[in-house]
mmCIF file of C-alpha atoms in Angstrom:
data_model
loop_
_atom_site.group_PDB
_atom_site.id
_atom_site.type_symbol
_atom_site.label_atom_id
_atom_site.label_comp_id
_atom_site.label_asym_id
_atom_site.label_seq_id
_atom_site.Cartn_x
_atom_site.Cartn_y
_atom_site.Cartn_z
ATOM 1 C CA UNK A 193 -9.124 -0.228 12.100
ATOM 2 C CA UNK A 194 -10.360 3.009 10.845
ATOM 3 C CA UNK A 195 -8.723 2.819 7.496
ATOM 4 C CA UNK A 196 -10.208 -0.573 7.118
ATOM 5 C CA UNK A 197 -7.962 -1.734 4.291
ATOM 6 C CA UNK A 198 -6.928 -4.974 3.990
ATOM 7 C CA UNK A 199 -3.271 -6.209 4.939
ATOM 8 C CA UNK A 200 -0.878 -8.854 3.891
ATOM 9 C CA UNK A 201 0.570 -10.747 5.517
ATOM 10 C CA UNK A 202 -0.995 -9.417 8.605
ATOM 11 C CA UNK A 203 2.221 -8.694 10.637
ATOM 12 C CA UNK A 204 3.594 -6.526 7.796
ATOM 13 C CA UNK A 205 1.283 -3.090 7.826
ATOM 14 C CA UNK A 206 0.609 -1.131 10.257
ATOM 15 C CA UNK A 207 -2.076 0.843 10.799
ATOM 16 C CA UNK A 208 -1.231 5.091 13.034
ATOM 17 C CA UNK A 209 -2.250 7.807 13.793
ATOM 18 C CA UNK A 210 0.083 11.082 12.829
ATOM 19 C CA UNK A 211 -0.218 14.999 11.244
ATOM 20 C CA UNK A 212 0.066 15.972 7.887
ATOM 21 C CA UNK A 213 2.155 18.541 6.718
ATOM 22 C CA UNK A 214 -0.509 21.487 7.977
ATOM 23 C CA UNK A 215 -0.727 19.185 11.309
ATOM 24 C CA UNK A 216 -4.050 18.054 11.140
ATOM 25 C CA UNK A 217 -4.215 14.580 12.674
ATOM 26 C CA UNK A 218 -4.603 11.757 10.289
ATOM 27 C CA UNK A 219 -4.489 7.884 9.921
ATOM 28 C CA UNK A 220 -2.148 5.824 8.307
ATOM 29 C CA UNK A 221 -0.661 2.461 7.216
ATOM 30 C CA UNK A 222 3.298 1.865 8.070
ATOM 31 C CA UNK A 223 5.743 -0.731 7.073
ATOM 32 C CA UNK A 224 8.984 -0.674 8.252
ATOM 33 C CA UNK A 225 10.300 -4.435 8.112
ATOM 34 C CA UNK A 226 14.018 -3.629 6.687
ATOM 35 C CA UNK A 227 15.622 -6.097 8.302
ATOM 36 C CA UNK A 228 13.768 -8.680 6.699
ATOM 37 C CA UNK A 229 14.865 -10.381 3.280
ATOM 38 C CA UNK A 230 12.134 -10.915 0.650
ATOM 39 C CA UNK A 231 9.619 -8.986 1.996
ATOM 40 C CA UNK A 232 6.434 -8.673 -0.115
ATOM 41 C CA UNK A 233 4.159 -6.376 1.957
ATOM 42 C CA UNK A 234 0.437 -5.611 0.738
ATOM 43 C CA UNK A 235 -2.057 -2.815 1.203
ATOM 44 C CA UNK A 236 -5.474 -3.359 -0.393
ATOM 45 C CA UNK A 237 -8.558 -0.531 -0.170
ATOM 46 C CA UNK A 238 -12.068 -1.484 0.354
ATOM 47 C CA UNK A 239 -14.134 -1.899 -2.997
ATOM 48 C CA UNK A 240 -14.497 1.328 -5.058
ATOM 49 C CA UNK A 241 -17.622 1.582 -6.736
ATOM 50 C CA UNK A 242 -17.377 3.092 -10.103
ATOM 51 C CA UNK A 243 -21.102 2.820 -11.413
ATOM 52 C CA UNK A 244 -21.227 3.646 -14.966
ATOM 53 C CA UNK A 245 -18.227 5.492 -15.153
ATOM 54 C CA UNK A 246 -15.284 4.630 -17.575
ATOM 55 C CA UNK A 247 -12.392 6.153 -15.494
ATOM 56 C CA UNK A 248 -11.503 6.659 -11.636
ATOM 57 C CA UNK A 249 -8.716 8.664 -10.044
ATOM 58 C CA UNK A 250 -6.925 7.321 -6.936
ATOM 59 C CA UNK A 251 -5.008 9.963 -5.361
ATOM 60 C CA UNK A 252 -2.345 8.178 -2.593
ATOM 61 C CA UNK A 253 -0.244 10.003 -0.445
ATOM 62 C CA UNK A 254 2.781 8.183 0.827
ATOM 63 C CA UNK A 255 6.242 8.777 2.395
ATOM 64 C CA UNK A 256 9.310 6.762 1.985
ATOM 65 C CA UNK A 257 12.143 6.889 4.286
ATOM 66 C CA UNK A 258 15.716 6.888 2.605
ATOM 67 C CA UNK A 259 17.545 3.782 2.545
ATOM 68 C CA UNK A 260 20.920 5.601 3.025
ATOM 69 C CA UNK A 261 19.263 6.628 6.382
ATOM 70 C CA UNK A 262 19.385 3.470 7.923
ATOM 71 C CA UNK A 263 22.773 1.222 8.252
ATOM 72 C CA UNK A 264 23.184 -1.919 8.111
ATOM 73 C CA UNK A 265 20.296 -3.402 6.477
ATOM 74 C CA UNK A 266 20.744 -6.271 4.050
ATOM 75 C CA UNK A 267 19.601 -4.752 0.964
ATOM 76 C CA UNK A 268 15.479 -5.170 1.966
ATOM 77 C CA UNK A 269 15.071 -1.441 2.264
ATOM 78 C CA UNK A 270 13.230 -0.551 -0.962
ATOM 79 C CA UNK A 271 12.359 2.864 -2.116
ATOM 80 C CA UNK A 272 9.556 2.274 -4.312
ATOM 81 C CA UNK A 273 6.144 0.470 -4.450
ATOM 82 C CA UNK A 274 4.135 -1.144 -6.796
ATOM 83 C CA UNK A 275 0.299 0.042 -7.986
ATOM 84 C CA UNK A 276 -1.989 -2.370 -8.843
ATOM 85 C CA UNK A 277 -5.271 -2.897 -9.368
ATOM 86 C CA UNK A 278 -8.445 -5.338 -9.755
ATOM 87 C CA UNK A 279 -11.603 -4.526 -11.849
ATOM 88 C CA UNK A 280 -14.957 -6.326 -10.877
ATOM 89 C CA UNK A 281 -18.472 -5.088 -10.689
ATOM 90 C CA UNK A 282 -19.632 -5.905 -6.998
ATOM 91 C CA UNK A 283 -17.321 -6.205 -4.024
ATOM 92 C CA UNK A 284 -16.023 -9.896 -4.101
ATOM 93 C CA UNK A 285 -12.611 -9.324 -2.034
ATOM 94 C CA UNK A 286 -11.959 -11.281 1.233
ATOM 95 C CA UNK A 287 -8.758 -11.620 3.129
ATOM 96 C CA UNK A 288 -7.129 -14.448 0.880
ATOM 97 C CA UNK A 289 -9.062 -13.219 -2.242
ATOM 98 C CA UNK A 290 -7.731 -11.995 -4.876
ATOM 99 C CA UNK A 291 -4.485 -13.933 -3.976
ATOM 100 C CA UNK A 292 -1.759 -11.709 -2.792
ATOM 101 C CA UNK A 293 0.770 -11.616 -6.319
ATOM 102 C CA UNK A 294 0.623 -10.195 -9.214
ATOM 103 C CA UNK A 295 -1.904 -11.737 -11.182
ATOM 104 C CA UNK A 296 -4.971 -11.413 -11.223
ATOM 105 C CA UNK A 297 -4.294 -7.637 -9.810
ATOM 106 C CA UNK A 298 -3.129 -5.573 -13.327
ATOM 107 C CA UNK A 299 0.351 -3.275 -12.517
ATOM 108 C CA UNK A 300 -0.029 0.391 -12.747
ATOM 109 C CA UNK A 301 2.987 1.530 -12.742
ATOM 110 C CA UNK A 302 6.110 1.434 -9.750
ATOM 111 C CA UNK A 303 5.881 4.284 -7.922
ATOM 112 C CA UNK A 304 8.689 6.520 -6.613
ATOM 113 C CA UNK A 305 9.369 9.243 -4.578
ATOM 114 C CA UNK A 306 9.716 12.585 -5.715
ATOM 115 C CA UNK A 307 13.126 13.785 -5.169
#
């Protein structure tokens, strides 16, 4: 993986290559499970060192694909995402560590598309 972010469960992300809007090649993570009840789909980044600072600012770009777009599906198709993070002072993450819910990870916010 170039990204080399961490996925769970491991059949759930994908990681592509595509364009931007200016069509300059770039790589991605995909998810695209709608057909699947309960899904609970993560995407973690590798450890961001903040030093001595008090703040950090994550920028994310992300697309969502309209539910209404696809037919059929059994009410799985979400149009929004959760932000969360986890504060510690050396990189301590594995693959099963943090656990994958909620806590210990701290919600941002839930994240929507802009319309």
């Amino acid at each position: 993986s170039e990204l080399a972010w961490t996925s769970h469960p491991e059949s759930g992300w994908e990681e592509v290559s595509g364009y931007d809007e200016a069509m300059n090649p770039i790589r991605t993570y995909q998810v695209c499970n709608v057909r699947e009840s309960s899904q609970n789909n993560w995407l973690r980044t590798g450890f961001i060192w903040r030093r001595e600072v008090q703040r950090v600012y994550v920028e994310l770009k992300f697309t969502v694909r309209d539910c209404n777009s696809i037919p059929n599906i059994p009410g799985s198709c979400k149009e929004t995402f959760n932000l969360f993070y986890y504060e510690a002072d050396s990189d301590v993450a594995s693959a099963s560590s943090p656990f994958w819910m909620e806590n210990p990870y701290v919600k941002v916010d839930t994240i929507a598309p802009d319309e």
